[in-house]
Short mmCIF file of C-alpha atoms in Angstrom, two decimals:
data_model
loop_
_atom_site.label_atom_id
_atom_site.label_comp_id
_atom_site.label_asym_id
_atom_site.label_seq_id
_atom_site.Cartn_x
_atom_site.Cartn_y
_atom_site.Cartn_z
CA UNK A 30 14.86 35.10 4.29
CA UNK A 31 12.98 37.88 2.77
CA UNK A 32 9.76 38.05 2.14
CA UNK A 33 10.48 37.67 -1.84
CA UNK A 34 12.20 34.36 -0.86
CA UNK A 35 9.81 33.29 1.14
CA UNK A 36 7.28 33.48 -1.62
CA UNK A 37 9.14 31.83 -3.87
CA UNK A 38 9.85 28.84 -1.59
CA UNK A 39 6.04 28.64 -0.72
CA UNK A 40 5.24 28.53 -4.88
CA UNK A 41 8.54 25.98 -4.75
CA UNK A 42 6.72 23.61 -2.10
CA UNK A 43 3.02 23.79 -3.62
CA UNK A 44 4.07 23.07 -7.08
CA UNK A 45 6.24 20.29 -5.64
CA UNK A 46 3.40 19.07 -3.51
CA UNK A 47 1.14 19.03 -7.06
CA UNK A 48 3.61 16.73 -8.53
CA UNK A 49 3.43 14.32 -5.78
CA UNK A 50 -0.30 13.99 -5.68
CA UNK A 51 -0.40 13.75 -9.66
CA UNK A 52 1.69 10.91 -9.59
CA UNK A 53 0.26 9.37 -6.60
CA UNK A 54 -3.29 9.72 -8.06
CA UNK A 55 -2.18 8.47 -11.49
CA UNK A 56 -0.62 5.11 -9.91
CA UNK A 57 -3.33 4.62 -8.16
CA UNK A 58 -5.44 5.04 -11.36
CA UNK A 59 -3.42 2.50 -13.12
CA UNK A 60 -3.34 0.05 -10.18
CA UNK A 61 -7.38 0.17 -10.12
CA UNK A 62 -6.93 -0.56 -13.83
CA UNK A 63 -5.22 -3.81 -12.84
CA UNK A 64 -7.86 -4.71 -10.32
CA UNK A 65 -5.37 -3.67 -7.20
CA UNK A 66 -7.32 -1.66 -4.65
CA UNK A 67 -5.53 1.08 -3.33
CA UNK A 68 -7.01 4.50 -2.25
CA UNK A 69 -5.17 8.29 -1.59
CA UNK A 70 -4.70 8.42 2.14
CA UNK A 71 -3.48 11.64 4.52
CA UNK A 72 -4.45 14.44 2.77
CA UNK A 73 -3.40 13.07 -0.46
CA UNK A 74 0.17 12.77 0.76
CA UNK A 75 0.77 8.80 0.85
CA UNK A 76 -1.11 5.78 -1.36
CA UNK A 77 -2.17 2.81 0.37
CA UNK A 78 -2.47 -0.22 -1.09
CA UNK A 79 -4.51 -3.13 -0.19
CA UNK A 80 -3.38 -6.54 -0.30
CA UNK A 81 -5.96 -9.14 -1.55
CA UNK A 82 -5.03 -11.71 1.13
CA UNK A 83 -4.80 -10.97 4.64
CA UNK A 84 -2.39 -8.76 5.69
CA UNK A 85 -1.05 -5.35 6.20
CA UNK A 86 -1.65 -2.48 3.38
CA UNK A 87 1.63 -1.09 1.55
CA UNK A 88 1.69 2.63 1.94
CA UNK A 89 3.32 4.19 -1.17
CA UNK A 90 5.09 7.73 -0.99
CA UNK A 91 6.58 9.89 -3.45
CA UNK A 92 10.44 10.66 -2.62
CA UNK A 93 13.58 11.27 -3.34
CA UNK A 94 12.86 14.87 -4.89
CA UNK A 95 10.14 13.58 -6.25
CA UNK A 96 11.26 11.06 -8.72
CA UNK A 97 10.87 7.49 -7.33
CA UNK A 98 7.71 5.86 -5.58
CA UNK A 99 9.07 4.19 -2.47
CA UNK A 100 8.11 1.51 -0.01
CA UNK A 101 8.46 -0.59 2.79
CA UNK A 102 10.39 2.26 4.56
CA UNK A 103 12.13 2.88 1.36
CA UNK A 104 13.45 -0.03 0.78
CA UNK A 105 11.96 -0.37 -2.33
CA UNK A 106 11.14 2.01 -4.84
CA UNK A 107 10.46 3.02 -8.89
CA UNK A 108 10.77 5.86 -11.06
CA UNK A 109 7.85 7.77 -11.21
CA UNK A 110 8.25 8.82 -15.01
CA UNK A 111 7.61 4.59 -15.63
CA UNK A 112 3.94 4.75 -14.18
CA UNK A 113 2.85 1.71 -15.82
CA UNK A 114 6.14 -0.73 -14.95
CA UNK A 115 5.48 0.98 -11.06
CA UNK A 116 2.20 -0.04 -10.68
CA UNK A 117 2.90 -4.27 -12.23
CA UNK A 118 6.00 -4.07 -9.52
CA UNK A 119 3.48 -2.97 -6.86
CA UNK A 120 0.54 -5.49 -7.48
CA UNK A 121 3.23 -8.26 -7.81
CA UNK A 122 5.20 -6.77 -4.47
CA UNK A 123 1.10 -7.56 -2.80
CA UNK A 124 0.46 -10.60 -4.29
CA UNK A 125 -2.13 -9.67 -6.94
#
């Protein structure tokens, strides 16, 4: 690849990295907003969310080119660009 290229493709990744943590950040914005604790985890790249009973956190990741949250090992998952229908299926999916 030259070194134009490889520019490019850096820019490429970053911007696409952005995205991810915008969306990530706003979920968890709107999950806080329904009184569903859940916090940005490795460096930004992954949300986990806390159930209120006892048992393990849900760890939320943006895939699939960056257009659907996904979870339990991508079993599930939701269009990012429907923030506020994402974050009801997540707090029922932990029992909020």
């Amino acid at each position: 690849m030259n070194p134009i290229m490889q520019v490019a493709a850096a820019r490429l990744y970053e911007q696409q990295r952005q995205n991810e943590v915008l969306a990530l950040t706003t979920l968890r914005d709107e999950l806080l907003r329904l009184g569903v604790r859940a916090e940005l985890r490795d460096n930004d790249s992954a949300l986990m969310i806390h159930r209120p009973q006892v048992g393990l956190p849900v760890w939320v990741f943006v895939g699939y080119g960056g257009s659907y949250y996904s979870w339990q090992s991508a079993e599930k998952r939701h269009p990012v660009n429907d923030l506020e229908g994402a974050a009801h299926v997540l707090a029922d999916y932990v029992g909020r």
